[in-house]
Amino acid sequence: MTTYGILYIGLALILVLGSAFPLGAYMARLFEGKIRLLAPVETGIYRICGIDPARQMGWASYAIALLMLSVVHFGLLYAILRLQYYLPFNPQHIAGMAPMLAFNTAASFTTNTNWQAYAPESMISNGAQMFGLVVHMFISAAAGIAVAAALMRAFVSGGLKTLGNVYVDIVRITLYLLLPVALVAAVVLLIAGIPMTFDAFPTVHTLAGGTQTIGRGPLALQEAIKELGTNGGGFFNANSSHPFENPNALTNLFEIWLLLVIGFALPIAFGHMVGRKREGIALFAAMALILGLAMVGDYAAEAANNPILVHAGVMAKPGNMVGKEMRFGIAQSTTFNTAATGTSTGAVNSVTDSYTPLGGLIPMFLMQLDEVAPGGVGSGLYGMVLFALLAVFVAGLMVGRTPEYLGKKVQSREIKLAMLAVLIQTMFILAGAGFSLLTKSGLGSLDNAGPHGLTEMLYGWTSATENNGSAFAGLSANTPLLDYGLGLAMLFGRFAVLIPVLAIAGSLALKPKLPQSTGTFPTDGPLFVGLLIGVIIILGGLQFMPADTLGPLAEHYLMLAGKTF
Amino acid sequence: MLREIRPALSLVLLFTLILGVALPAAFTGLAQAVFPFQANGSLLERNGQIIGSALIGQNFAGPTWFTPRPSALSGTDAKGKTIATPYDASESGGSSSGPTNAGMFGNVKSRIAAYLKAYGPGPVPDDAVTTSGSGLDPDISLENALRQAPAIAIARKLPPATVTALVNRLAAHRLLGVIGTDHVNVLKLNLALSRMSAP
């Protein structure tokens, strides 16, 4: 470890955390319907789509409309992928996607996961990237934020029967948040060297006398929303380690900022919405503490290098460079990958599969904590509120009082739903990875032997279920078992959390808002932040300890002993 | 449930038209008009012929060129056999070998031996013998380039100080001491080298 690495992590966090405050204040105004700069455009959209913006939806209608939107969009993407050969913008003449891979990919982008079982350069056309994937990157991100906004409204006052209008929320979040920021970011990334062209791959005569065909396409815009919406679907197989997706250290820092900023602005917006800013800051602090520790830990693991490599004769410094890009080195690679797994961004700027065992464990553990540090756009905030409800419940049990959160009584219905959301993800991850490893097909997908193979499979199911999308890239995921299995895991990981969250929002909204009394457990101080982090680690993380011990931890000690497979 | 079909369907189609077709088309037009160099992939020309991209690494081998990092990319030949295709930029990716992968260590050991043979005894920079994340890494570390410089000077019959000075002139440094790394773009380095002397 060097001082500059720690300084870099500090710099990245300061840039993100500092800008989260003004952005959060702006987003609160947006959720309250006070931002109406483009009112005529909005009205036009509502008229064309037959949307009544004045309609208020209860939690069930909100959930049904969101599901319907997802079903329709899933179907459209599936069709686009199957038919891409016949659609425009296909200069490389790429064939239609096979049914199982198209199912997996459609599930992946509908759920904001962006798991990529395909190699983009040879398996997806420019057109399918643009009007298939990029549109999902906007809508799935907006949908996640909309659910978070609906949940926030449940805490604002008492006796509310409705949570807002999902269509209006999605349109406004897209128009006033995602689109403007993505456009500015796309211009910055374009100037920094990210291509934006519809032309085919050029073949050039290289300096040494060979030829080289250079993949390119309309990716500057995709890159911007890919990070901002915590999507992560790369235009290229190598994702943000590809020089065209991430040309230099400044774009790397900018991409880290983009993928974290909305996640950290959401708790601030929450504080503004409920009229108690400190409540938002408490959630924000828990997120920042977990992420900051993970970033430092991951950097330390990779900077320590692999003793077997050092023994073979390479310089110990700067650290483990396998799978990393020279322009990023160690700290800027680990910071990107931990930021991406702390959110639900499936982007990577280095190969996590080639990280040291502990360096790979930390990103996986961040996902296993149900991605709340700060989590995907929207999903991170509502995941964090679920943990906050569980934390006040645990505190209530200790002192024998009915727990309250922000003036709302937390009762058995809310706790049951919150536990359902947490447990369903754990079940998919552990049962899915365990089952896959019992099958011949699953074992055939592994690229590495020994405990690392177990980690590859566990990481894959964790990433899909938690809707992250990053991968231990050695896992060959385009098999019937994993295409369908992980596809289902992504759908359940998204909707089996999102629907309970909306149900909780509906039930909390109805309850009266109780005034604070001296007996109220304060949820805006360091005591609560500590309790919250404890609950996240115990409930989110502890269930994975046995699996994580057999995979990365076992491999760590074997690596120290010089064992290879 | 059925009342949501019309708004859902029309919203998805409308967004697809606006965000998926009109927006990328307009943005590409603008990008091509204002920043054509970047928009087309930062392509470099020499004598009116495109020789590569400033951002994408190329494969160089032999004693007269600076050697880039190993690339893990592979493809299939005409007979369907898997062959190494280093720096084939129509694809991208790393090796995905784990930290206890015996095959990876075998590769690294033979690369270390080759490196020491080519550039003489001394430290072996990590980046010189490990594959990158993209398989297209355009850069090598400054240490690595400076280690290679004397041998290249001999092969090209140039004074060693000239080649070392060239490396230092083209090197990029860590910004403000925090952002980035000390590295050199191999294509730009070799391009400058080829202007100094024919290989």
mmCIF file of N, CA and C in Angstrom, chain A residues 207-208, chain B residues 46 51 58-68 138 140 148 152 156 163 166-167 170 184-197 199:
data_model
loop_
_atom_site.group_PDB
_atom_site.id
_atom_site.type_symbol
_atom_site.label_atom_id
_atom_site.label_comp_id
_atom_site.label_asym_id
_atom_site.label_seq_id
_atom_site.Cartn_x
_atom_site.Cartn_y
_atom_site.Cartn_z
ATOM 1 N N LEU A 207 2.006 -0.708 -37.395
ATOM 2 C CA LEU A 207 3.377 -0.228 -37.523
ATOM 3 C C LEU A 207 4.338 -1.384 -37.741
ATOM 4 N N ALA A 208 4.080 -2.513 -37.080
ATOM 5 C CA ALA A 208 5.009 -3.645 -37.183
ATOM 6 C C ALA A 208 4.743 -4.477 -38.432
ATOM 7 N N ARG B 46 -0.185 7.768 -40.738
ATOM 8 C CA ARG B 46 1.200 8.007 -41.106
ATOM 9 C C ARG B 46 1.281 7.891 -42.622
ATOM 10 N N ILE B 51 -2.701 3.814 -39.249
ATOM 11 C CA ILE B 51 -1.844 2.745 -38.737
ATOM 12 C C ILE B 51 -2.334 2.201 -37.397
ATOM 13 N N GLN B 58 -1.054 -2.330 -29.795
ATOM 14 C CA GLN B 58 -0.768 -3.184 -30.951
ATOM 15 C C GLN B 58 0.282 -4.196 -30.553
ATOM 16 N N ASN B 59 0.319 -5.276 -31.315
ATOM 17 C CA ASN B 59 1.304 -6.293 -31.005
ATOM 18 C C ASN B 59 2.655 -5.931 -31.626
ATOM 19 N N PHE B 60 3.690 -5.931 -30.822
ATOM 20 C CA PHE B 60 5.047 -5.732 -31.314
ATOM 21 C C PHE B 60 5.897 -6.851 -30.747
ATOM 22 N N ALA B 61 6.750 -7.427 -31.586
ATOM 23 C CA ALA B 61 7.661 -8.457 -31.090
ATOM 24 C C ALA B 61 9.026 -8.207 -31.712
ATOM 25 N N GLY B 62 10.045 -8.787 -31.143
ATOM 26 C CA GLY B 62 11.391 -8.650 -31.689
ATOM 27 C C GLY B 62 12.179 -7.576 -30.981
ATOM 28 N N PRO B 63 13.506 -7.584 -31.163
ATOM 29 C CA PRO B 63 14.389 -6.729 -30.372
ATOM 30 C C PRO B 63 14.346 -5.251 -30.767
ATOM 31 N N THR B 64 13.755 -4.918 -31.948
ATOM 32 C CA THR B 64 13.825 -3.521 -32.387
ATOM 33 C C THR B 64 12.633 -2.689 -31.927
ATOM 34 N N TRP B 65 11.659 -3.316 -31.331
ATOM 35 C CA TRP B 65 10.466 -2.582 -30.876
ATOM 36 C C TRP B 65 10.324 -2.660 -29.363
ATOM 37 N N PHE B 66 9.710 -1.649 -28.804
ATOM 38 C CA PHE B 66 9.263 -1.776 -27.415
ATOM 39 C C PHE B 66 8.128 -2.805 -27.391
ATOM 40 N N THR B 67 8.202 -3.735 -26.459
ATOM 41 C CA THR B 67 7.218 -4.819 -26.401
ATOM 42 C C THR B 67 6.082 -4.436 -25.459
ATOM 43 N N PRO B 68 4.826 -4.606 -25.900
ATOM 44 C CA PRO B 68 3.696 -4.269 -25.015
ATOM 45 C C PRO B 68 3.484 -5.368 -23.976
ATOM 46 N N PRO B 138 -2.783 -0.276 -24.063
ATOM 47 C CA PRO B 138 -1.850 0.458 -24.926
ATOM 48 C C PRO B 138 -0.547 0.827 -24.207
ATOM 49 N N ILE B 140 2.713 0.550 -21.168
ATOM 50 C CA ILE B 140 3.551 -0.215 -20.250
ATOM 51 C C ILE B 140 4.052 0.752 -19.189
ATOM 52 N N GLN B 148 13.649 -1.768 -21.037
ATOM 53 C CA GLN B 148 13.771 -2.246 -22.416
ATOM 54 C C GLN B 148 14.688 -1.366 -23.266
ATOM 55 N N ILE B 152 16.973 -2.081 -26.988
ATOM 56 C CA ILE B 152 16.408 -1.581 -28.241
ATOM 57 C C ILE B 152 17.398 -0.643 -28.930
ATOM 58 N N ARG B 156 18.870 -1.149 -32.681
ATOM 59 C CA ARG B 156 18.636 -0.127 -33.710
ATOM 60 C C ARG B 156 19.867 0.727 -33.975
ATOM 61 N N VAL B 163 17.448 6.823 -26.758
ATOM 62 C CA VAL B 163 16.222 6.033 -26.584
ATOM 63 C C VAL B 163 15.633 6.277 -25.194
ATOM 64 N N LEU B 166 13.924 9.493 -25.187
ATOM 65 C CA LEU B 166 12.636 9.405 -25.896
ATOM 66 C C LEU B 166 11.551 8.856 -24.960
ATOM 67 N N VAL B 167 11.899 7.807 -24.212
ATOM 68 C CA VAL B 167 10.940 7.225 -23.266
ATOM 69 C C VAL B 167 10.493 8.285 -22.262
ATOM 70 N N LEU B 170 8.104 10.897 -23.767
ATOM 71 C CA LEU B 170 6.734 10.477 -24.080
ATOM 72 C C LEU B 170 5.971 9.960 -22.858
ATOM 73 N N VAL B 184 3.942 4.665 -20.357
ATOM 74 C CA VAL B 184 4.226 5.127 -21.719
ATOM 75 C C VAL B 184 3.327 4.370 -22.683
ATOM 76 N N ASN B 185 2.813 5.083 -23.690
ATOM 77 C CA ASN B 185 2.020 4.462 -24.747
ATOM 78 C C ASN B 185 2.978 3.798 -25.739
ATOM 79 N N VAL B 186 2.848 2.493 -25.905
ATOM 80 C CA VAL B 186 3.823 1.726 -26.688
ATOM 81 C C VAL B 186 3.762 2.091 -28.171
ATOM 82 N N LEU B 187 2.560 2.292 -28.704
ATOM 83 C CA LEU B 187 2.450 2.622 -30.123
ATOM 84 C C LEU B 187 3.112 3.973 -30.412
ATOM 85 N N LYS B 188 2.842 4.960 -29.555
ATOM 86 C CA LYS B 188 3.441 6.286 -29.771
ATOM 87 C C LYS B 188 4.962 6.208 -29.644
ATOM 88 N N LEU B 189 5.414 5.394 -28.698
ATOM 89 C CA LEU B 189 6.850 5.215 -28.490
ATOM 90 C C LEU B 189 7.499 4.589 -29.725
ATOM 91 N N ASN B 190 6.891 3.527 -30.220
ATOM 92 C CA ASN B 190 7.457 2.852 -31.390
ATOM 93 C C ASN B 190 7.336 3.697 -32.650
ATOM 94 N N LEU B 191 6.289 4.486 -32.719
ATOM 95 C CA LEU B 191 6.112 5.388 -33.861
ATOM 96 C C LEU B 191 7.260 6.401 -33.892
ATOM 97 N N ALA B 192 7.549 6.978 -32.726
ATOM 98 C CA ALA B 192 8.652 7.943 -32.632
ATOM 99 C C ALA B 192 9.978 7.257 -32.936
ATOM 100 N N LEU B 193 10.111 6.034 -32.478
ATOM 101 C CA LEU B 193 11.328 5.255 -32.706
ATOM 102 C C LEU B 193 11.524 4.993 -34.200
ATOM 103 N N SER B 194 10.433 4.672 -34.878
ATOM 104 C CA SER B 194 10.542 4.355 -36.307
ATOM 105 C C SER B 194 10.895 5.596 -37.130
ATOM 106 N N ARG B 195 10.596 6.780 -36.579
ATOM 107 C CA ARG B 195 10.981 8.019 -37.280
ATOM 108 C C ARG B 195 12.472 8.270 -37.127
ATOM 109 N N MET B 196 13.054 7.733 -36.028
ATOM 110 C CA MET B 196 14.481 7.957 -35.771
ATOM 111 C C MET B 196 15.345 7.027 -36.609
ATOM 112 N N SER B 197 14.890 5.795 -36.755
ATOM 113 C CA SER B 197 15.708 4.835 -37.495
ATOM 114 C C SER B 197 14.814 3.749 -38.055
ATOM 115 N N PRO B 199 13.662 0.061 -38.810
ATOM 116 C CA PRO B 199 13.892 -1.143 -38.015
ATOM 117 C C PRO B 199 14.835 -2.129 -38.724
#
